[in-house]
Short mmCIF file of C-alpha atoms in Angstrom, two decimals:
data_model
loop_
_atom_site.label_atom_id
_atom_site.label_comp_id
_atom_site.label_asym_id
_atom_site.label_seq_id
_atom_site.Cartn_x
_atom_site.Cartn_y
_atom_site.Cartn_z
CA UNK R 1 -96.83 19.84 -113.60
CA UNK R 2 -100.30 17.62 -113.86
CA UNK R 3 -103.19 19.29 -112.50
CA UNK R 4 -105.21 17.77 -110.70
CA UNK R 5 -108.90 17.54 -111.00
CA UNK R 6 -111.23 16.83 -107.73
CA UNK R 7 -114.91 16.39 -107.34
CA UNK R 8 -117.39 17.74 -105.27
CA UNK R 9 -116.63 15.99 -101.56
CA UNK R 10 -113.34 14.73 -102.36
CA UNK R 11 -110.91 14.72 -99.61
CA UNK R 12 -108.07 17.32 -99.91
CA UNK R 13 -104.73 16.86 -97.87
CA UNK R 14 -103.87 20.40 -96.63
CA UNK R 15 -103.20 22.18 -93.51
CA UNK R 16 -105.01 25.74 -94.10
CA UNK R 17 -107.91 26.22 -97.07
CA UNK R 18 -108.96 28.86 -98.51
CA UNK R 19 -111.65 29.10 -101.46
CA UNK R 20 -113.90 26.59 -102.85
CA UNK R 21 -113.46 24.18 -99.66
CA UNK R 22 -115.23 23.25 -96.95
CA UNK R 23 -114.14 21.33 -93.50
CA UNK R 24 -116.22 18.36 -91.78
CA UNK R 25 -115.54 16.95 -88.61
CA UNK R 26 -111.49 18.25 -88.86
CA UNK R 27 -111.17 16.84 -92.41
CA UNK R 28 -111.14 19.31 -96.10
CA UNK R 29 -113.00 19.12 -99.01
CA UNK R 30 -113.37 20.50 -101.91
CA UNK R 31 -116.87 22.24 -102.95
CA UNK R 32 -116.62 22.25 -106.50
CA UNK R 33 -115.88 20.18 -109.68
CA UNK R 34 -112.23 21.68 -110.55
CA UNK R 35 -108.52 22.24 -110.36
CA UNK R 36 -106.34 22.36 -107.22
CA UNK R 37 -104.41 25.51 -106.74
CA UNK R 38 -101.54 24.67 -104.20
CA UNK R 39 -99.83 27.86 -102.75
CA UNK R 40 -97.06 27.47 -100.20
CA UNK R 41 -97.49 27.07 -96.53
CA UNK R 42 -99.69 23.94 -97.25
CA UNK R 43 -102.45 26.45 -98.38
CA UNK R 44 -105.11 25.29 -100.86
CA UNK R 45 -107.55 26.59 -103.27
CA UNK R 46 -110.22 25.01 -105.17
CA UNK R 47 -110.55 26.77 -108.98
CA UNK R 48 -113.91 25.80 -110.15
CA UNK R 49 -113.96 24.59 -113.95
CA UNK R 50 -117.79 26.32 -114.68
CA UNK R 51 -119.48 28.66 -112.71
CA UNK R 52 -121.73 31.91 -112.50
CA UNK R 53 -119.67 34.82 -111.64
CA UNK R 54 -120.42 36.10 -107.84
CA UNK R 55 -120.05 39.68 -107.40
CA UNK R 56 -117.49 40.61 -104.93
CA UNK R 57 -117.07 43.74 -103.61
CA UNK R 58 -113.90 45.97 -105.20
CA UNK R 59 -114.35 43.75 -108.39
CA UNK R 60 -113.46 45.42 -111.28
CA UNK R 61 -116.36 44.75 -114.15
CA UNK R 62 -117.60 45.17 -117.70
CA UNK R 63 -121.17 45.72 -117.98
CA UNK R 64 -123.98 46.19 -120.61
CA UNK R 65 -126.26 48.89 -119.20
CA UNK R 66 -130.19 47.55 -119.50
CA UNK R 67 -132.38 50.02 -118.31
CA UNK R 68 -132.53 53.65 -117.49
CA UNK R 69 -134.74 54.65 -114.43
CA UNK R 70 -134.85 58.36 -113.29
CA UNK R 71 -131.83 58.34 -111.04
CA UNK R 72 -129.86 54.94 -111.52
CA UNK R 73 -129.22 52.68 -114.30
CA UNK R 74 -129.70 48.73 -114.35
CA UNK R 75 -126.31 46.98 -115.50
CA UNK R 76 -126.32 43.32 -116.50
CA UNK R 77 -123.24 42.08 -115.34
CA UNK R 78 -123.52 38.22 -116.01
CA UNK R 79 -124.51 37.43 -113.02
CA UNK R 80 -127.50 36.20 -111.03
CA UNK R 81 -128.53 39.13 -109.70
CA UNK R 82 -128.50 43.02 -111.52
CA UNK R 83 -126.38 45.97 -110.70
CA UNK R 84 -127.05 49.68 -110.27
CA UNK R 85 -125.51 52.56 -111.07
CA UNK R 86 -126.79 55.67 -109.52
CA UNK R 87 -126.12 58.76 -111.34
CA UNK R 88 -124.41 60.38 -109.09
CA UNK R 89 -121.41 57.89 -109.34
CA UNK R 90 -121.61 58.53 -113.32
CA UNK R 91 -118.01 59.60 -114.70
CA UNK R 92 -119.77 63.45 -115.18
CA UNK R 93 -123.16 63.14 -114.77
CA UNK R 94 -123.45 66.84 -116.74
CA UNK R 95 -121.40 65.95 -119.61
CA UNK R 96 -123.96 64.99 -121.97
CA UNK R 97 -121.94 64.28 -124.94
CA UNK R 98 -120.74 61.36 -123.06
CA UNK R 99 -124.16 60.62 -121.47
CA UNK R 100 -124.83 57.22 -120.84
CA UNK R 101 -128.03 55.10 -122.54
CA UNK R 102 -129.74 51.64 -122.90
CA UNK R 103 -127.02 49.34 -124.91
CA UNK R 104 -124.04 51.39 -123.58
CA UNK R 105 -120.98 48.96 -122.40
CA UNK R 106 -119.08 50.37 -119.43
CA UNK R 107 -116.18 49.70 -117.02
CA UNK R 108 -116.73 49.79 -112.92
CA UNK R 109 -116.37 48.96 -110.35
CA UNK R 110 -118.33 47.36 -107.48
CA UNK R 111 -118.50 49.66 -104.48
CA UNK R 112 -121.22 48.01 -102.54
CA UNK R 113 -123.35 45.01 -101.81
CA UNK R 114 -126.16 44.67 -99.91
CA UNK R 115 -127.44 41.71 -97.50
CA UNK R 116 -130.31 41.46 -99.67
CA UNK R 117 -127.96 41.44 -102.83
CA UNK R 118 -128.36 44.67 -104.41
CA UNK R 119 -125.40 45.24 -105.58
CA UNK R 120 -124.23 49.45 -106.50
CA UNK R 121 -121.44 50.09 -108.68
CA UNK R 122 -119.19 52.78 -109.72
CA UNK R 123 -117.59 54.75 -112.46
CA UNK R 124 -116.27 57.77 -110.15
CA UNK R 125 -112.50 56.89 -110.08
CA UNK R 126 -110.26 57.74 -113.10
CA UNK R 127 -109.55 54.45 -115.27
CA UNK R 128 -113.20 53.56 -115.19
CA UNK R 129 -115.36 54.64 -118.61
CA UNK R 130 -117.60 54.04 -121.35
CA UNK R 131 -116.16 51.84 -123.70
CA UNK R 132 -116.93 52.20 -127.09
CA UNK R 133 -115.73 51.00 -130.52
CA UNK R 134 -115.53 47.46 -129.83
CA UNK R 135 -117.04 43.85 -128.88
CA UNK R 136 -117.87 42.16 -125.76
CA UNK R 137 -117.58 38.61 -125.26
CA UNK R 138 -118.40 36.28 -122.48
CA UNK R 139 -116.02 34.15 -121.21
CA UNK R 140 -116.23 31.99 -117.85
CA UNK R 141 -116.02 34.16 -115.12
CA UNK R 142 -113.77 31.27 -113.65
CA UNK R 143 -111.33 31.25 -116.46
CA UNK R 144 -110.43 35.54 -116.13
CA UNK R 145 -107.47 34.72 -113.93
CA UNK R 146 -105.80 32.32 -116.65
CA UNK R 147 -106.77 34.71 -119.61
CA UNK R 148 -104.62 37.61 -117.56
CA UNK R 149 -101.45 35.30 -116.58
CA UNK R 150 -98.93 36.27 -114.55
CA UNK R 151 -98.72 40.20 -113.74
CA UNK R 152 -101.14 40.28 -117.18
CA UNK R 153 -98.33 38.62 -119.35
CA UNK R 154 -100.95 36.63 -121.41
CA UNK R 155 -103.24 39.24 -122.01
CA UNK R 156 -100.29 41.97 -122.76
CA UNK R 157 -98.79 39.31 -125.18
CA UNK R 158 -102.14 39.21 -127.47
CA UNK R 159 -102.77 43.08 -126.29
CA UNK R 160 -99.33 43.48 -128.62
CA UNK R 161 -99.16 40.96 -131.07
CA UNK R 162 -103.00 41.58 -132.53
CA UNK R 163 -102.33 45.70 -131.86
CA UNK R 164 -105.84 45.52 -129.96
CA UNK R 165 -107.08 47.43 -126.82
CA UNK R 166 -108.88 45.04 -124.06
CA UNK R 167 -110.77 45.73 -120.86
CA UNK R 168 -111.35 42.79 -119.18
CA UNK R 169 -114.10 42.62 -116.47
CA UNK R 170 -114.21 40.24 -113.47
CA UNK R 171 -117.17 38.74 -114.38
CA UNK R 172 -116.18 37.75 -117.35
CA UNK R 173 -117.28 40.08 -120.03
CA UNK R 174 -114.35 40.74 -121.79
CA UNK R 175 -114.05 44.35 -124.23
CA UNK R 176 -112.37 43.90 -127.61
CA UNK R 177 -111.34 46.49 -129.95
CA UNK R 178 -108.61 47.37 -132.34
CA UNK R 179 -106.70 45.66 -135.47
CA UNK R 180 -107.35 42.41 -135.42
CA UNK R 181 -110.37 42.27 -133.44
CA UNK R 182 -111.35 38.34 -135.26
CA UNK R 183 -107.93 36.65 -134.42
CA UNK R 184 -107.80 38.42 -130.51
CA UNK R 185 -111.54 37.19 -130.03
CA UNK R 186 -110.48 33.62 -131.14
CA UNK R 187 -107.28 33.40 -128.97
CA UNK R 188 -109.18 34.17 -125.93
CA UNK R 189 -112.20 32.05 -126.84
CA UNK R 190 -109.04 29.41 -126.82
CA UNK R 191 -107.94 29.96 -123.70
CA UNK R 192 -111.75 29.77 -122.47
CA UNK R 193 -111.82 26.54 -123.91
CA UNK R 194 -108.46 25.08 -122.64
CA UNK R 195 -108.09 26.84 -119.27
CA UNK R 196 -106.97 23.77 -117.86
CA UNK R 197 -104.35 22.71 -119.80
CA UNK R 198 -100.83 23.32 -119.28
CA UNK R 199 -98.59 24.98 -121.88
CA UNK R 200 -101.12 27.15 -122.85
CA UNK R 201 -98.60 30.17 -123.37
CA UNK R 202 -96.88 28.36 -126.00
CA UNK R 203 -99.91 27.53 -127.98
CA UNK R 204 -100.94 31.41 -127.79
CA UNK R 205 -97.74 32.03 -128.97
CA UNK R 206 -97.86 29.78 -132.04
CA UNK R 207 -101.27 31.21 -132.70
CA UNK R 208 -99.88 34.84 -132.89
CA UNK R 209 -96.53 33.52 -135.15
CA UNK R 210 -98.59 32.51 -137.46
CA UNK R 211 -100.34 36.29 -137.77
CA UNK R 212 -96.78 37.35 -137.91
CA UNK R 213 -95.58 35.35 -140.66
CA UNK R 214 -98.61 36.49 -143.15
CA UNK B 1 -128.72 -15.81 -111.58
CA UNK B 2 -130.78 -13.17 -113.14
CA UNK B 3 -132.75 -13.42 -116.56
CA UNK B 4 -130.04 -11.45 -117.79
CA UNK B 5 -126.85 -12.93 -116.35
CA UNK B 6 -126.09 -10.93 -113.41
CA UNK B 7 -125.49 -11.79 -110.15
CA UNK B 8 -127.88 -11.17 -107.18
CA UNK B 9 -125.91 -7.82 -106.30
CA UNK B 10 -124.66 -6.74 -109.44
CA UNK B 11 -126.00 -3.41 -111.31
CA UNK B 12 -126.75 -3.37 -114.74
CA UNK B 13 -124.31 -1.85 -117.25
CA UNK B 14 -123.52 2.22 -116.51
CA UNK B 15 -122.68 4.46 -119.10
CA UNK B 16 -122.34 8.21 -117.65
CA UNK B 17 -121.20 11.23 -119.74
CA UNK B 18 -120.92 15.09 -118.76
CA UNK B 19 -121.36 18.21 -120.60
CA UNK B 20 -123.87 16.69 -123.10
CA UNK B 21 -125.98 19.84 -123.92
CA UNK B 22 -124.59 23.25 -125.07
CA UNK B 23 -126.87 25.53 -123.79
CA UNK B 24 -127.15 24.46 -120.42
CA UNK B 25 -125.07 25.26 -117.40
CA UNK B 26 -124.47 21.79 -117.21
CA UNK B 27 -125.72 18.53 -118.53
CA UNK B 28 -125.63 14.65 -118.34
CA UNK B 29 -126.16 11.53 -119.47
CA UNK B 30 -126.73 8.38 -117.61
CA UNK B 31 -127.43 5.08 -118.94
CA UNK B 32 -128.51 1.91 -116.64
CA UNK B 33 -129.33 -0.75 -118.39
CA UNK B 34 -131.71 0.05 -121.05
CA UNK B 35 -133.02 3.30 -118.83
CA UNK B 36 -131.46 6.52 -119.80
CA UNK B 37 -132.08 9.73 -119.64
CA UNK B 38 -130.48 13.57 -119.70
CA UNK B 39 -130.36 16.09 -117.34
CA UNK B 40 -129.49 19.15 -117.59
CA UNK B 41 -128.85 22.26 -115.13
CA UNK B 42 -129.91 26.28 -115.55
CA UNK B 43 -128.65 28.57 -112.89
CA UNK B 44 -128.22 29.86 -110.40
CA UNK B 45 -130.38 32.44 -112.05
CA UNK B 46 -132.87 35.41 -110.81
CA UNK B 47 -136.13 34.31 -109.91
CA UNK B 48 -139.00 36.03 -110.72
CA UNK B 49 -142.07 36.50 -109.56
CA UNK B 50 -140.33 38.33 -106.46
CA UNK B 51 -142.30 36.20 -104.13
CA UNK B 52 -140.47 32.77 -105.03
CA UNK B 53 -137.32 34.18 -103.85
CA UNK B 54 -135.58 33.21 -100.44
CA UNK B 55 -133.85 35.63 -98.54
CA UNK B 56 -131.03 33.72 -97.61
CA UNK B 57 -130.76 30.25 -100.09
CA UNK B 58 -131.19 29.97 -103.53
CA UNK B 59 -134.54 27.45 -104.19
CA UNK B 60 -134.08 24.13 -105.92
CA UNK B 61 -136.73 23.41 -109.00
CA UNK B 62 -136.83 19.96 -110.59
CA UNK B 63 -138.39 18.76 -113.35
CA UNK B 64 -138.94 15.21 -114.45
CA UNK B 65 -140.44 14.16 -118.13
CA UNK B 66 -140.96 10.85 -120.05
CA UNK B 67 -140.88 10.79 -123.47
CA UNK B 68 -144.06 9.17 -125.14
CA UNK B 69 -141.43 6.15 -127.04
CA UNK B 70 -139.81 5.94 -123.32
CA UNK B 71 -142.13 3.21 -122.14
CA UNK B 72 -144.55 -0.06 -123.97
CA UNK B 73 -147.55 1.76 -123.88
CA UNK B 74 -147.72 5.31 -125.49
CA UNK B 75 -146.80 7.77 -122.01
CA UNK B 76 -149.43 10.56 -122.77
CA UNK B 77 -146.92 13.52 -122.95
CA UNK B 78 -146.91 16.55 -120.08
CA UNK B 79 -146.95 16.37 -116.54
CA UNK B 80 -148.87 14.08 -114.44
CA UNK B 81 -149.41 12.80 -111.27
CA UNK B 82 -146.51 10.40 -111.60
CA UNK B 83 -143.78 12.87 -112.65
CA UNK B 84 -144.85 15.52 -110.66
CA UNK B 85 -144.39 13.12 -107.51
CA UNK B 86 -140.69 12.23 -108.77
CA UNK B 87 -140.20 15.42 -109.65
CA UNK B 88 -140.27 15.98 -105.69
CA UNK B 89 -138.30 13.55 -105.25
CA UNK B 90 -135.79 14.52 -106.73
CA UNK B 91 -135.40 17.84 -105.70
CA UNK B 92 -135.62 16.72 -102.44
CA UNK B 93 -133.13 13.80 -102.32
CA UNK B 94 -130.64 16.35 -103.71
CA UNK B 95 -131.29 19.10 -100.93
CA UNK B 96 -128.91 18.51 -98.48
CA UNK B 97 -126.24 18.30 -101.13
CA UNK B 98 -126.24 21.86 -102.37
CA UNK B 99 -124.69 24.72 -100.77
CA UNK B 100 -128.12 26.60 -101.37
CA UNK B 101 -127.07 29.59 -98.78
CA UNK B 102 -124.38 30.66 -101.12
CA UNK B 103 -126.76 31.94 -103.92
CA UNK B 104 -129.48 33.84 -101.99
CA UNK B 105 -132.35 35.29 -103.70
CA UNK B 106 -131.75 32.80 -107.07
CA UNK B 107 -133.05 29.25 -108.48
CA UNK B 108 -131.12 26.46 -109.88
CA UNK B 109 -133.42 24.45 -111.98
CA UNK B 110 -132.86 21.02 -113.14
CA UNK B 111 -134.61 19.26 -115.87
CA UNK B 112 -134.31 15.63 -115.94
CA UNK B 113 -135.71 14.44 -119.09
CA UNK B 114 -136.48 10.07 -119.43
CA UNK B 115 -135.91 8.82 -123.08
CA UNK B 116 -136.57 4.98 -122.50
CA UNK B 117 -137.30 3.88 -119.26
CA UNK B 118 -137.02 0.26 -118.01
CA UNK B 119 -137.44 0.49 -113.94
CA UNK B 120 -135.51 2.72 -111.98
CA UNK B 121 -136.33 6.16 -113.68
CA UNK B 122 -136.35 7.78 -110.64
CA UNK B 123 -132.35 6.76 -109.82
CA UNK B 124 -131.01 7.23 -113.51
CA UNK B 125 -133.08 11.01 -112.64
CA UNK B 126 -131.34 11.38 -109.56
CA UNK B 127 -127.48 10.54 -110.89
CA UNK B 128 -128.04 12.62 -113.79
CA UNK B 129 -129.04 15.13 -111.80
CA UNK B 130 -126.38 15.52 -109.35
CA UNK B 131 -123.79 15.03 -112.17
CA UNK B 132 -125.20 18.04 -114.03
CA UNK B 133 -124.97 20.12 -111.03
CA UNK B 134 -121.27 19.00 -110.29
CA UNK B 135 -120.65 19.98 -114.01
CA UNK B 136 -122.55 23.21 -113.97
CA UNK B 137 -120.12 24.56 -111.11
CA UNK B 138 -122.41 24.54 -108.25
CA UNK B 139 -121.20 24.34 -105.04
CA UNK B 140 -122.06 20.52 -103.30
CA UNK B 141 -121.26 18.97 -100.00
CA UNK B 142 -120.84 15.63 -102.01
CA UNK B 143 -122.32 13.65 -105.13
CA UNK B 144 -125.66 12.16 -105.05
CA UNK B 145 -126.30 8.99 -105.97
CA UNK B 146 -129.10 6.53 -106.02
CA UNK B 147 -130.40 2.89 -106.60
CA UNK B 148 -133.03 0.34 -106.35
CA UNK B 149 -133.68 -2.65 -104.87
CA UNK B 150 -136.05 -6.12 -104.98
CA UNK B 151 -137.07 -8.81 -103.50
CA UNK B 152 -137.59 -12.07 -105.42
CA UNK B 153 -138.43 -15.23 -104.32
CA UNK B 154 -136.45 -14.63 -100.96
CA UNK B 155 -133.70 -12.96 -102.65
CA UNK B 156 -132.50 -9.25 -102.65
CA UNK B 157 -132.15 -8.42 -105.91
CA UNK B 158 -130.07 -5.39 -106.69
CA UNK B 159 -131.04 -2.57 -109.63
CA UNK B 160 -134.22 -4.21 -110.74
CA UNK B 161 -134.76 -4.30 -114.29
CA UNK B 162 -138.59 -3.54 -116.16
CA UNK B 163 -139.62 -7.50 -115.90
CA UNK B 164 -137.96 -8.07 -112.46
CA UNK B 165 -140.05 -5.27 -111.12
CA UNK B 166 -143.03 -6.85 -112.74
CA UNK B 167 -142.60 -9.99 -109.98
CA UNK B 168 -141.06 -8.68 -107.25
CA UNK B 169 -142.84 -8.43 -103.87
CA UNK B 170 -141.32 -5.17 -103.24
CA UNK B 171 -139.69 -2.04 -104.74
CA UNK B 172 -137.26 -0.68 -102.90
CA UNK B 173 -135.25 2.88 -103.93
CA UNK B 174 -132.81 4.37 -102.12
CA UNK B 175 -130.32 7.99 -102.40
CA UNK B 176 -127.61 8.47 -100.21
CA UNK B 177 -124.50 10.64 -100.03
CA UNK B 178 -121.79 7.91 -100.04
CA UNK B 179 -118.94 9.48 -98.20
CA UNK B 180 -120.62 9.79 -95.61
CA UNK B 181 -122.92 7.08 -96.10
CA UNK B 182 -126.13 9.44 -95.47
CA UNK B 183 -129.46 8.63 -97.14
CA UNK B 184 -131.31 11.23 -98.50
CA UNK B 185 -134.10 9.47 -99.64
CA UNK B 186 -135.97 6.04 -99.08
CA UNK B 187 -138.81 4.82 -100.67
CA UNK B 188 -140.82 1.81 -101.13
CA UNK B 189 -143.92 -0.10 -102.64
CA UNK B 190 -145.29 -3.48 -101.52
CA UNK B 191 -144.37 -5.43 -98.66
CA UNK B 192 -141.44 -6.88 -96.86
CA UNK B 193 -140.52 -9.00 -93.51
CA UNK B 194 -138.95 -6.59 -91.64
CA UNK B 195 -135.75 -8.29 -91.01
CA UNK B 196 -134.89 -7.99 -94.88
CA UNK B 197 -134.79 -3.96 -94.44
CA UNK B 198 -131.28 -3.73 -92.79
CA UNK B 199 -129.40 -6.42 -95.37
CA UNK B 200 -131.34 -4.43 -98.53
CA UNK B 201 -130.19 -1.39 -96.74
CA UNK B 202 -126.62 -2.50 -96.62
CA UNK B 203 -126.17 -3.66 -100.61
CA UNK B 204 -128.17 -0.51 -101.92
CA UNK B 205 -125.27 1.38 -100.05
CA UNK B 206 -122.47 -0.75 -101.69
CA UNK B 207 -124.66 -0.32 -105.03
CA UNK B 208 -124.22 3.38 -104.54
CA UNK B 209 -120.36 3.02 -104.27
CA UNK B 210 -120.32 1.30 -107.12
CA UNK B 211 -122.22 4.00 -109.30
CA UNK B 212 -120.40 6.66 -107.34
CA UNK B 213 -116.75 5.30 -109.01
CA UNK B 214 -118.95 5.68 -112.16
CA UNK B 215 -120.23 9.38 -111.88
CA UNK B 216 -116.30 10.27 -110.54
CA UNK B 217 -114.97 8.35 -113.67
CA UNK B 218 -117.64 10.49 -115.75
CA UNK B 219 -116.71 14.08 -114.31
CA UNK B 220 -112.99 13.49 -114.27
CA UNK B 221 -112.97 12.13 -118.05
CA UNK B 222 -114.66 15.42 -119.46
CA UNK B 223 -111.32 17.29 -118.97
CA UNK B 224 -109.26 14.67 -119.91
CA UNK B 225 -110.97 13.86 -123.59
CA UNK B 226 -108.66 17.71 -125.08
CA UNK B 227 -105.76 16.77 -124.07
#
């Protein structure tokens, strides 16, 4: 299957559209510079190629913590605008030898945004932690979906074949640690790269053989 | 015929290229003629101070730079009166292009950046510029593209070059939207008869189609080069 690549105001042919499109005068197009994503039904979806990652709310998200004010702390979250994290959404806010600082890398999630784009996030529910031991990386924020595959086949593939642990965040941060932490980090820099191509699955594959065969 | 072999309504020879720069968002390269330039796109991003921020859009920033080689004469290097007009221009001509309302509170800035310029900086600024914002994944109603336009001795003459413009009664430059064939900006020195305006009108807007086939070519090739 060819993908196929449209430009900002180029026509699509669809009956119902979802993201990344807009409609003029009864006609669809497509917002962004990126892939089609046909679903059934005649239903379409633009997939931009680059991007800043928009928070959304129920988004699950790695952040770096920035600053610590007396009852909240500022989380960058690559994004345009900052997140908080009050301390009373903290995994145990009197647990202090898991107390969060400046520099601290954490899984949430967003619980709530603002008109004004404040946007408050959360650590109450049980996955969610600090993550430590381990790497971020920044990937695009557009390119998450194809790094997870299908039901997270992709990611559990490299999860098992490099024996590491990895928390990937919506916005693109993405939390290595384990084994072969070098090897993991450049397979999923790959797939940033070459989102767009097809076949990807058996190129990740040939990259883990070769681990396999040393 | 032109001094340099082209027909009345011909454009000068386009080289476009996306994704030029690393560290920006998005970048581009557009070459018309012997003017060409870069562009390159930062953002959306937070805006501080807290007073330039809009409630509801993100705000647009351009701006436009000549290098001192770019022109004859040594260009004195930093802002001036010139740049800072185009530098409106720009900005503006690109407006109604951008979904601003879907990044409230932020600021895309562009930098469009002149290396040698030989007439018609201000439409190499604007392609560049809307190319780099297709390629930095922002949100557009369609492409932007823009062109100039002459009169010499009686005749239009289409994407004046640095010694046309020198003799030319008038100097004529014009952005539009081309799907929908909307102009976003119009500008012009000199004088004309005003029955020339609607025929000038009508071949800068089949100039445009012609550039945007270019600027598609450009974007699509980028993804095409890996595989």
């Amino acid at each position: 299957m060819k993908r196929e690549i449209v430009i900002p105001g180029e026509q699509i042919d669809c009956l119902k559209i979802g993201r990344g499109c807009f409609e003029e005068n009864g006609k669809f197009y497509s917002k962004f510079f990126g892939v089609i994503d046909r679903k059934e039904d005649n239903f379409v979806n633009i997939l931009p190629l680059n991007g800043k990652y928009i928070p959304k709310v129920g988004d699950k998200i790695v952040g770096i913590i920035i600053d610590a004010q007396f009852s909240f702390f500022s989380v960058d979250i690559n994004s345009p605008y900052k997140a908080s994290l009050p301390l009373s959404e903290t995994q145990n806010r009197f647990d202090y030898n898991n107390k969060l600082n400046v520099g601290d890398i954490i899984h949430a999630n967003i619980i709530r945004i603002t008109d004004d784009k404040s946007i408050q996030i959360s650590m109450k529910n049980g996955a969610f932690r600090k993550l430590v031991g381990g790497i971020v990386i920044k990937i695009m924020p557009t390119k998450v979906p194809r790094l997870i595959g299908k039901n997270g086949s992709m990611i559990e593939n490299i999860n098992n074949k490099t024996n590491c642990k990895t928390t990937i965040g919506q916005n693109g941060f993405v939390f290595v640690s384990g084994e072969n932490e070098k090897l993991c980090i450049e397979i999923i820099k790959y797939i940033d790269k070459n989102a767009h191509e097809d076949g990807l699955t058996n190129k990740i594959n040939e990259m883990l053989g070769e681990l396999n065969e040393k | 015929m032109r001094n340099d072999n082209r027909e009345w309504d011909e454009i000068r020879k386009m080289e476009m290229r996306v994704g030029v720069l690393k560290n920006a968002n998005g970048s581009s390269f557009v070459r018309m003629g012997k003017t060409f330039g870069v562009a390159a796109v930062y953002g959306p991003k937070s805006l501080y101070p807290k007073f330039l921020q809009n409630f509801d859009r993100a705000i647009l920033r351009c701006f436009y730079s000549m290098t001192p080689f770019s022109v004859m004469d040594r260009k004195r290097p930093g802002p001036d009166r010139r740049s800072t007009e185009i530098s409106k221009v720009i900005k503006e001509s690109l407006y109604p292009a951008v979904f601003l309302e879907n990044f409230s509170r932020t600021s895309i800035d562009i930098f469009v950046h002149i290396e040698q310029a030989d007439a018609g900086t201000r439409c190499v600024g604007i392609n560049a510029a809307s190319l780099a914002l297709a390629d930095a994944g922002i949100p557009m109603r369609d492409l932007v593209t823009a062109c100039a336009c002459g009169v010499i001795d009686g005749n239009i003459a289409l994407d004046l070059t640095g010694d046309e413009e020198k003799i030319t009664d008038c100097d004529l430059a014009l952005a539009c939207m081309p799907r929908n064939k909307q102009i976003s900006l119009l500008q012009m020195d000199g004088n004309i008869e005003s029955e020339l305006v609607n025929n000038i009108i009508k071949m800068l807007l089949n100039g445009c189609d012609k550039i945007y086939e270019k600027q598609k070519e450009a974007l699509k090739h980028k993804y095409e080069v890996n595989e």
